[in-house]
XYZ file of C-alpha atoms in Angstrom:
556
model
C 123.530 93.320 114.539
C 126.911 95.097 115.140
C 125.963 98.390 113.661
C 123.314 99.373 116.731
C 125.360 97.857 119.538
C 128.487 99.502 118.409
C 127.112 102.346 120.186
C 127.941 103.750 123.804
C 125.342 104.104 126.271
C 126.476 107.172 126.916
C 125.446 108.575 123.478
C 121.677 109.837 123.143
C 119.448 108.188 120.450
C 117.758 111.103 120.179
C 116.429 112.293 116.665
C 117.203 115.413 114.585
C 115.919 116.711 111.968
C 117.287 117.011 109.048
C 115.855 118.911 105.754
C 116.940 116.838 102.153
C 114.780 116.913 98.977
C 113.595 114.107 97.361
C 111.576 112.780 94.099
C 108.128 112.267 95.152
C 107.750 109.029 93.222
C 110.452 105.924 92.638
C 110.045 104.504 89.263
C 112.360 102.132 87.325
C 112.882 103.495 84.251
C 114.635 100.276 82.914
C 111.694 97.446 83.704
C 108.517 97.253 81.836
C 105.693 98.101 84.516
C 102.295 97.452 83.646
C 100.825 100.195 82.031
C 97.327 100.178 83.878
C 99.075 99.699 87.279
C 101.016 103.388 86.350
C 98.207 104.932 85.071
C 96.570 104.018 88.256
C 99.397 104.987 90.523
C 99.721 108.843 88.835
C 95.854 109.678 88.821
C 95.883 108.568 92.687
C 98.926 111.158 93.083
C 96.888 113.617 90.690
C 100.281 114.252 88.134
C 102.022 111.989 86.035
C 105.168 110.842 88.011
C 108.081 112.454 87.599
C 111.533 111.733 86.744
C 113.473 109.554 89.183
C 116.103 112.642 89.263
C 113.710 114.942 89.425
C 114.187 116.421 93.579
C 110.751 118.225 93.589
C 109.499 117.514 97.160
C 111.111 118.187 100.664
C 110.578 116.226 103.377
C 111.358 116.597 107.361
C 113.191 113.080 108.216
C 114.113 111.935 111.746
C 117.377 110.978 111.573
C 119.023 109.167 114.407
C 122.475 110.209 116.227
C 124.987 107.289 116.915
C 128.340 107.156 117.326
C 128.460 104.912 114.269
C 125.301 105.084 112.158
C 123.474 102.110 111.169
C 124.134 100.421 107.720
C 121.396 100.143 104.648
C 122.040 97.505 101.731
C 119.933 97.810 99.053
C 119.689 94.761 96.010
C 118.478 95.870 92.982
C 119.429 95.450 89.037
C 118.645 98.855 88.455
C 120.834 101.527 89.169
C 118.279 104.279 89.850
C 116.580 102.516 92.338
C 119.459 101.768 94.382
C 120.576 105.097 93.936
C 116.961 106.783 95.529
C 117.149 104.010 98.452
C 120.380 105.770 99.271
C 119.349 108.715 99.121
C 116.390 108.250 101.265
C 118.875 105.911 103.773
C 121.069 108.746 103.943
C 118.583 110.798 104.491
C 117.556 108.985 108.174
C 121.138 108.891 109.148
C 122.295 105.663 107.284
C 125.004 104.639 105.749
C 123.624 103.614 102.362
C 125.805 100.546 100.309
C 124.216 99.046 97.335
C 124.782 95.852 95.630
C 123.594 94.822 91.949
C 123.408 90.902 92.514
C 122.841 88.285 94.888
C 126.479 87.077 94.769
C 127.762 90.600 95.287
C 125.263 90.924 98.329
C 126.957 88.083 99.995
C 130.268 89.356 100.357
C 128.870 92.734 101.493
C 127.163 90.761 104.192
C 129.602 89.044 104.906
C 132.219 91.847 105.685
C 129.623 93.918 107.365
C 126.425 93.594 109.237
C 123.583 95.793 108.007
C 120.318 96.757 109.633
C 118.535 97.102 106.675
C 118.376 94.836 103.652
C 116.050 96.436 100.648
C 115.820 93.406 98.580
C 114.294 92.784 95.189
C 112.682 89.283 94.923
C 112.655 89.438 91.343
C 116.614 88.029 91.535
C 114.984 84.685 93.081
C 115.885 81.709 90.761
C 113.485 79.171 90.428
C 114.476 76.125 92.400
C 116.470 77.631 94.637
C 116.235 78.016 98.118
C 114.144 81.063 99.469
C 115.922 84.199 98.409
C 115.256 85.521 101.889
C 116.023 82.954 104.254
C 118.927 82.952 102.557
C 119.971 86.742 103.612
C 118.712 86.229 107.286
C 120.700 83.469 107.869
C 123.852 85.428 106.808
C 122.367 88.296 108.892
C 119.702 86.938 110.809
C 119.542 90.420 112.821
C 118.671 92.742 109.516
C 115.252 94.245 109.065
C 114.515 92.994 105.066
C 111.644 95.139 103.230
C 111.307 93.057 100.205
C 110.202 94.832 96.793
C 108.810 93.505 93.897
C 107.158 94.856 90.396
C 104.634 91.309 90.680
C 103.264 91.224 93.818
C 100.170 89.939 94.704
C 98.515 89.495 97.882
C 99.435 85.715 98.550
C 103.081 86.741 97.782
C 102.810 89.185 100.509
C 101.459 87.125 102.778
C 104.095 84.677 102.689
C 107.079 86.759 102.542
C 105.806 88.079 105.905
C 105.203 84.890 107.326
C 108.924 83.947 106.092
C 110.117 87.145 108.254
C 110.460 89.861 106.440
C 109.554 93.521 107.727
C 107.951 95.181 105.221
C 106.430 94.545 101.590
C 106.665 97.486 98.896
C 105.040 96.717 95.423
C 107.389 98.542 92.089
C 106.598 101.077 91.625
C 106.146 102.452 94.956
C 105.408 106.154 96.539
C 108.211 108.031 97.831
C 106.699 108.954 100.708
C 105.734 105.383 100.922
C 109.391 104.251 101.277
C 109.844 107.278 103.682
C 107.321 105.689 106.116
C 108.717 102.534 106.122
C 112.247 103.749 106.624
C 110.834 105.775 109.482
C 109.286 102.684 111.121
C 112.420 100.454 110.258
C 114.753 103.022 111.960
C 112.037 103.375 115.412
C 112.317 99.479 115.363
C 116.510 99.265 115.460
C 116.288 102.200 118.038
C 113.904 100.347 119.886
C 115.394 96.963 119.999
C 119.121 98.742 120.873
C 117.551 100.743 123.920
C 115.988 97.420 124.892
C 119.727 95.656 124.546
C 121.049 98.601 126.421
C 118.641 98.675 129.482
C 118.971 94.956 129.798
C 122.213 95.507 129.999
C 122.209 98.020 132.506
C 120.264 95.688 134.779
C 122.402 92.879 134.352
C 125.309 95.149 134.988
C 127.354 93.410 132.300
C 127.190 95.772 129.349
C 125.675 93.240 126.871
C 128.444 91.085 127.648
C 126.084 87.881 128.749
C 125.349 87.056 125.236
C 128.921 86.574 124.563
C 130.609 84.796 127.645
C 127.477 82.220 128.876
C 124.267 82.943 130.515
C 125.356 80.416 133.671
C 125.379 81.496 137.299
C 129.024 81.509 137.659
C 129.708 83.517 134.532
C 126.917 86.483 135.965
C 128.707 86.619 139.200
C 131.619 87.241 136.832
C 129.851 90.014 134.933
C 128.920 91.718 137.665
C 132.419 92.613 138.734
C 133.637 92.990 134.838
C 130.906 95.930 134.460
C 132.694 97.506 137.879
C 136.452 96.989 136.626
C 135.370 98.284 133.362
C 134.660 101.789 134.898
C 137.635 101.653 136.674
C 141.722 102.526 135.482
C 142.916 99.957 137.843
C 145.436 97.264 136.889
C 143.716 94.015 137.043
C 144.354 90.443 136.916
C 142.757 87.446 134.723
C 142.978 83.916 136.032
C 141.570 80.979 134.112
C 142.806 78.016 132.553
C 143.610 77.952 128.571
C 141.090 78.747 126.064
C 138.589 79.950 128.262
C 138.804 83.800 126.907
C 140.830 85.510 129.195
C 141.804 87.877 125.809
C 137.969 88.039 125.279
C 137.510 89.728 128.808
C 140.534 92.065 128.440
C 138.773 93.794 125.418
C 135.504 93.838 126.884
C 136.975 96.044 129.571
C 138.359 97.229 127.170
C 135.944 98.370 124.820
C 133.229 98.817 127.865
C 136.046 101.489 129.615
C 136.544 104.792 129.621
C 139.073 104.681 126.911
C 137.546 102.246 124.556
C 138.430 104.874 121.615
C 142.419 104.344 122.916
C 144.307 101.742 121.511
C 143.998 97.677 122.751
C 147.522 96.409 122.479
C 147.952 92.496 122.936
C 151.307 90.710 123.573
C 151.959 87.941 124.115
C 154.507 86.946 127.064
C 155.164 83.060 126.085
C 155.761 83.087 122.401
C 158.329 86.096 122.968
C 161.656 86.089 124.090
C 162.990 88.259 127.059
C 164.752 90.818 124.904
C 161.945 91.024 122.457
C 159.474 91.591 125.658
C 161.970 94.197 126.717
C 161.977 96.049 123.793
C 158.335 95.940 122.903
C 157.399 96.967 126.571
C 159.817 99.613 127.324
C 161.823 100.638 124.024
C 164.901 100.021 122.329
C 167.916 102.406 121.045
C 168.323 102.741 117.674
C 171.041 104.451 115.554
C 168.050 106.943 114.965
C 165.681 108.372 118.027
C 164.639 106.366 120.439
C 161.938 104.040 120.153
C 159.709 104.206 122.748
C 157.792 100.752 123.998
C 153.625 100.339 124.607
C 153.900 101.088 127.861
C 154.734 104.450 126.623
C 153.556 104.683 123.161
C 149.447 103.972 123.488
C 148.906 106.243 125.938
C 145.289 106.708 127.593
C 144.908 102.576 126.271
C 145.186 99.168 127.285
C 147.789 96.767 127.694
C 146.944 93.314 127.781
C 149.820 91.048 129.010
C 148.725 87.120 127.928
C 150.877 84.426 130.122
C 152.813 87.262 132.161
C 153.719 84.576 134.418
C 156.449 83.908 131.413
C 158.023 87.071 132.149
C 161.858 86.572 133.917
C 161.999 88.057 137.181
C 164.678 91.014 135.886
C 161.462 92.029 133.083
C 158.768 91.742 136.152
C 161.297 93.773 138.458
C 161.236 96.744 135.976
C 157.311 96.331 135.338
C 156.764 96.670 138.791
C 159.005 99.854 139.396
C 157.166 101.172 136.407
C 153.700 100.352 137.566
C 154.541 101.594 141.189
C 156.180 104.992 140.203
C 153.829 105.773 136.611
C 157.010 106.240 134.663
C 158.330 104.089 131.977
C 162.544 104.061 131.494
C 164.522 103.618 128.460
C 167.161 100.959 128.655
C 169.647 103.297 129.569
C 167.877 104.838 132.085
C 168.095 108.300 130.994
C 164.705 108.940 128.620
C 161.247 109.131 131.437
C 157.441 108.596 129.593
C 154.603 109.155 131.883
C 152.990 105.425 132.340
C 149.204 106.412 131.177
C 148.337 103.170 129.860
C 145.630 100.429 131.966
C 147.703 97.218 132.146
C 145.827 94.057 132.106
C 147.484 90.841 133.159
C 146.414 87.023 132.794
C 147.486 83.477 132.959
C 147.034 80.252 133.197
C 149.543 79.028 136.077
C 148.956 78.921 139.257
C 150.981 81.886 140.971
C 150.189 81.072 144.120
C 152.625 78.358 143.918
C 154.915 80.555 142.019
C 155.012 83.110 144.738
C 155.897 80.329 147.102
C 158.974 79.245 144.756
C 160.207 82.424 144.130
C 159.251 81.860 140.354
C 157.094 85.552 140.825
C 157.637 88.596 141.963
C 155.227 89.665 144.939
C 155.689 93.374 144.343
C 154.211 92.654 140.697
C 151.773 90.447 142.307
C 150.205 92.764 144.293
C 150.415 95.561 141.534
C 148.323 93.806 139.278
C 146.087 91.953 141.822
C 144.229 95.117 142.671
C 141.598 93.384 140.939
C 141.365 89.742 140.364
C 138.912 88.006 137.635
C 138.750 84.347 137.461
C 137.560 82.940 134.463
C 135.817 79.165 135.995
C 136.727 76.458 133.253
C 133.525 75.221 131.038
C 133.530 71.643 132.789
C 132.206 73.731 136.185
C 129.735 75.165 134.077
C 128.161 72.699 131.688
C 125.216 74.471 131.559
C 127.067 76.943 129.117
C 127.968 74.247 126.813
C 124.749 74.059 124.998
C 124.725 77.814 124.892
C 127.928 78.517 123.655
C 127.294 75.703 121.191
C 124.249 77.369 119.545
C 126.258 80.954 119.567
C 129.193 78.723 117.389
C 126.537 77.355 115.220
C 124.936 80.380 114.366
C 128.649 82.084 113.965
C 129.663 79.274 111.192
C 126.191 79.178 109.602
C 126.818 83.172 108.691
C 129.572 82.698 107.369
C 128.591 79.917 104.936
C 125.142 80.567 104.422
C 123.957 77.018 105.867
C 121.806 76.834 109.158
C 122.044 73.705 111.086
C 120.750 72.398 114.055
C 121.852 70.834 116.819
C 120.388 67.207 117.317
C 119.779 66.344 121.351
C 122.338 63.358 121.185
C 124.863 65.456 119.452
C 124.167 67.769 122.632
C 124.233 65.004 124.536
C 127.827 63.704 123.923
C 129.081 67.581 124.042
C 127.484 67.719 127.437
C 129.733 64.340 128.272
C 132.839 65.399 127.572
C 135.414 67.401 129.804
C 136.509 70.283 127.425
C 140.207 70.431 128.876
C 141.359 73.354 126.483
C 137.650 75.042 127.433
C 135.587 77.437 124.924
C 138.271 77.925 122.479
C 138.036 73.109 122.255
C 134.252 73.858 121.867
C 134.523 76.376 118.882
C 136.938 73.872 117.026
C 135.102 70.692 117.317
C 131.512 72.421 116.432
C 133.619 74.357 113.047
C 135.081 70.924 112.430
C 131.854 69.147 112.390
C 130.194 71.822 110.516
C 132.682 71.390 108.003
C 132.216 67.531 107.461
C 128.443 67.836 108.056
C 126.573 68.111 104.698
C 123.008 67.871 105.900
C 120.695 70.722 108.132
C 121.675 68.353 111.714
C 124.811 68.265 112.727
C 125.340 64.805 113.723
C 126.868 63.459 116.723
C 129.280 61.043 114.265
C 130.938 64.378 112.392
C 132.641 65.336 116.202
C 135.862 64.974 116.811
C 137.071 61.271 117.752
C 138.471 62.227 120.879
C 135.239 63.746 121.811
C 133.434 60.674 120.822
C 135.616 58.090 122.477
C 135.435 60.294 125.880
C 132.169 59.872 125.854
C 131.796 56.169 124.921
C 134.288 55.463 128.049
C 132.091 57.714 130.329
C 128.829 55.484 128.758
C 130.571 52.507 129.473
C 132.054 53.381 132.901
C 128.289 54.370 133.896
C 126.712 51.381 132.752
C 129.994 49.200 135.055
C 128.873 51.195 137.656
C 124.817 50.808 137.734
C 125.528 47.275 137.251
C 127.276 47.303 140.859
C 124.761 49.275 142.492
C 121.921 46.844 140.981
C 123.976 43.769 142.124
C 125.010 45.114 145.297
C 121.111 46.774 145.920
C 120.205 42.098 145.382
C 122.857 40.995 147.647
C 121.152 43.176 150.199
C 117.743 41.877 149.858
C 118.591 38.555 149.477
C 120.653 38.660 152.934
C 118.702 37.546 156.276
C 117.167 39.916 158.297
C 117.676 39.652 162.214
C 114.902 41.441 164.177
C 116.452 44.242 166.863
C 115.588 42.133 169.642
C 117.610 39.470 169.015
C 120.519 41.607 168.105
C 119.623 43.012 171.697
C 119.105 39.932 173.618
C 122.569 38.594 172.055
C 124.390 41.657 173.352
C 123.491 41.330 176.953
C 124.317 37.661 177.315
C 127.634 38.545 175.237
C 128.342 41.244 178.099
C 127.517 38.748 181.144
C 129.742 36.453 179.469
C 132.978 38.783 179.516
C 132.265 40.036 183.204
C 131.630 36.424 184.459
C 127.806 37.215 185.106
C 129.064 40.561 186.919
C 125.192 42.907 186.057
C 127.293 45.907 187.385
C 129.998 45.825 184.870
C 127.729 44.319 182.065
C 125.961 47.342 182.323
C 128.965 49.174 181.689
C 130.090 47.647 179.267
C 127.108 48.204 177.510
C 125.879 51.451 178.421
C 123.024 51.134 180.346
C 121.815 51.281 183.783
C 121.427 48.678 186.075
C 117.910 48.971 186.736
C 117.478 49.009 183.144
C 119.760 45.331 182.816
C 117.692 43.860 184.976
C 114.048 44.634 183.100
C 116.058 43.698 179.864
C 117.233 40.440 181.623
C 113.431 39.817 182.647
C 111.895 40.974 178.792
C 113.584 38.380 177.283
C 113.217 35.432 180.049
C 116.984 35.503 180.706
C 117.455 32.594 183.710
C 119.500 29.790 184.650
C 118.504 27.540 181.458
C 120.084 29.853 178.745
C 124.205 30.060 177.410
C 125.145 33.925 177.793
C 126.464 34.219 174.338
C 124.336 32.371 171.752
C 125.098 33.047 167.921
C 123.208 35.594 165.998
C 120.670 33.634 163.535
C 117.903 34.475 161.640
C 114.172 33.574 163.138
C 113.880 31.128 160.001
C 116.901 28.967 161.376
C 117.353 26.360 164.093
C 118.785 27.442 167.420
C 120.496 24.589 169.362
C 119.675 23.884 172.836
C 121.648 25.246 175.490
C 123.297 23.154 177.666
C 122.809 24.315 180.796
C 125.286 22.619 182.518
C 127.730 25.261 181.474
C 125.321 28.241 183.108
C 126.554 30.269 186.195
C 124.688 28.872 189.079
C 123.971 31.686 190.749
C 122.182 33.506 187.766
C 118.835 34.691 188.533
C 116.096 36.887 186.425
C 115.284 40.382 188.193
């Protein structure tokens, strides 16, 4: 809802009071309303209701305070309905629009969020799909009070349970509608404040709902909600498409200036004498035209791919950013530098430093304060996030809600995303738009996406395969018990030392004392060859021919 959060948190929500006069009774003049059901309704207010016009009553309305006030749609045939729902929006602080049919509903909808949607359920075609999930899932964040001149009690049970706020039966009380505007404006203020304090623990301004709720993307909001406070040149590093622009408006729009201008250029699609003269000015027959740096003063410059920038251009930005004063080509004309200058790329300047491709003076301008954006294949965790945020996005703006199956999920989960967020958007739009059913299939992805992840299913499958054969080739091998591999050891030692114990026990690391009680463990004498092969218990050893044995061997 982008009426509520379009508020700072500086701003109070506090109420005030103001005193409007009102008709004490809505009525639709141009509907037939049961006749009984009036009768009843004026003896219960002891006069016969009044004219719709007819501004007989004043009431004391808590109206709300924000920088921009919440919007109010109302959908109704009848003009004088719509016109008293005004009225009484306007009355809490709203901004009231109305809206005669469902079509014409849409569009308003669909060019601005509202936080209330009064809507008569009388325009519901038979057939159709439900009248209200329709509107939620165009504004799923709006507060509906449905009306109708034929309710019943089952009715207004299941609107309810289908998630509307409130019910009002035609005709109904003014001061009825007053109460339910005053509890439908408590809610929004309510669930804002919530936002906002949630926000102010986080320490990322409402900016995790955006971005990813991962661990790497919090450690990034909790220096974005510092730099935001700050004036400070700073410096956004990530590779393309994952929403470097994004986070130079939220620090933006979360700053101190947020009411200045945001002015975006773009350093690679430029050339150097356009970036000159949109940066710093040009001369003209007329006055001279001064550049952003100089023009949106008290705002924000954000400088996409200023590693594009020749070295004369990033010379003259870092006099400018060094000294606070902007120069006309000629030199001659000085403008105070009052703007916040945010930088990003994609390249690694590191490496561009080292070739002389950057300037450092620039460098260490702008790297006051350094943001790096991590890619979304360090991050999957985001993916299924961000993919649910994109659905929801294209489902507003069509009117179609879809879900997301787990092996659609699956498959996004698989894949690498080299051009990041901005890949992810495309792929879920462009499956969205082939889709025709409420799932969005895993076969309506892109084919690159699919084929990346039938090469990662096969290459997984090659390599379980090799750990299963290699896991059987192990098991199936013989096993020789340690004291074997022992006992072959020390006759393999007395074999390359000539029967020498000292330098066998060298060789092999061990005492002397501790070669002879191994010599005398395994029955070492006279009758045995010093270096027998290695074989498994299961297999046949060969006599030793003992004719080839040291004669002066003994056992210890």
């Amino acid at each position: 809802m982008s009426a509520p959060l379009s508020r700072t948190a500086s701003e109070p929500i506090g109420p005030r009071k103001k005193q409007i006069e009102l008709s004490p009774y809505l009525r639709d003049p141009d509907s037939e309303i049961d006749k009984d059901r009036l009768t009843e309704n004026r003896a219960d207010h002891g006069s016969a209701a009044p004219s719709i016009v007819d501004l007989s009553k004043t009431f004391l309305v808590e109206v709300p305070t924000p920088a921009q006030p919440f919007r109010m749609l109302v959908v109704d045939e009848s003009r004088h309905v719509r016109q008293m729902c005004c009225e009484v929006a306007e009355a809490f602080g709203f901004v009231g629009t109305e809206a005669q049919t469902i079509p014409a509903a849409r569009k308003v909808l669909e060019q601005k969020d509202s936080a209330i949607l009064i809507l008569d359920l009388a325009q519901q075609k038979s057939g159709d799909r439900s009248l209200l999930a329709e509107m939620k899932s165009i504004c799923p964040d709006a507060l509906v009070i449905g009306t109708s001149a034929s309710a019943t009690i089952a009715s207004a049970v299941d609107i309810m349970r289908a998630g509307a706020f409130d019910y009002l039966s035609k005709p109904f009380p003014l001061d009825l509608l007053t109460q339910t505007f005053d509890r439908a404006n408590k809610r929004i203020c309510f669930e804002w404040e919530r936002r906002r304090l949630r926000a102010m623990v986080n320490g990322s301004s409402g900016i995790v709902e955006t971005l990813g709720q991962s661990v790497e993307m919090e450690k990034l909001y909790q220096i974005l909600s510092k730099v935001a406070d700050s004036r400070h040149p700073v410096m956004i590093l990530g590779e393309s498409g994952t929403g470097k622009e994004h986070i130079a408006r939220l620090i933006h729009s979360n700053g101190r200036d947020s009411s200045r201008p945001f002015v975006s250029v773009d350093c690679r699609s430029l050339s150097s004498i356009s970036l000159e003269q949109m940066l710093f000015g040009e001369l003209t027959s007329g006055p001279h035209r001064r550049g952003v740096l100089a023009a949106s003063e008290g705002g924000t410059i954000f400088l996409d791919e200023i590693a594009d920038l020749t070295l004369d251009l990033q010379e003259r930005l870092a006099r400018a950013i060094k000294e606070r004063v902007v120069q006309d080509p000629e030199g001659v004309r000085m403008d105070k530098l009052s703007v916040r200058i945010v930088a990003a790329t994609s390249r690694d300047l590191a490496q561009m430093l080292k070739d002389g491709d950057f300037r450092m003076d620039l460098y260490c301008s702008l790297s006051l304060m350094n943001l790096k954006i991590p890619p979304l294949r360090h991050r999957p965790d985001d993916i299924a996030f961000l993919a649910e945020r994109f659905l929801e996005k294209v489902g507003r703006l069509t009117g179609v809600v879809r879900t997301l199956p787990q092996e659609t999920l699956r498959v996004l989960e698989t894949y690498d995303w080299p051009d990041n967020t901005r890949e992810l958007e495309t792929a879920i739009t462009q499956a969205c738009t082939l889709s025709s059913g409420p799932k969005l299939e895993v076969d309506y992805l892109p084919q690159n996406i699919l084929r990346f992840a039938r090469l990662t299913d096969a290459k997984r499958k090659r390599t379980s395969t090799s750990i299963e054969n290699t896991r059987s080739n192990s098991l199936g091998e013989s096993i020789v018990p340690m004291a074997d591999m022992e006992k072959h050891a020390i006759l393999t030692a007395l074999k390359q030392t000539n029967n020498d114990k000292i330098e066998a026990a060298k060789l092999l690391g061990i005492g002397k004392t501790t070669l002879y009680r191994k010599l005398k463990e395994y029955d070492v004498g006279a009758g045995q060859t010093p270096a027998a092969p290695l074989t498994s218990p299961s297999e046949s050893v060969p006599a030793a021919n003992t004719s080839e044995l040291p004669s002066g061997l003994i056992c210890a």
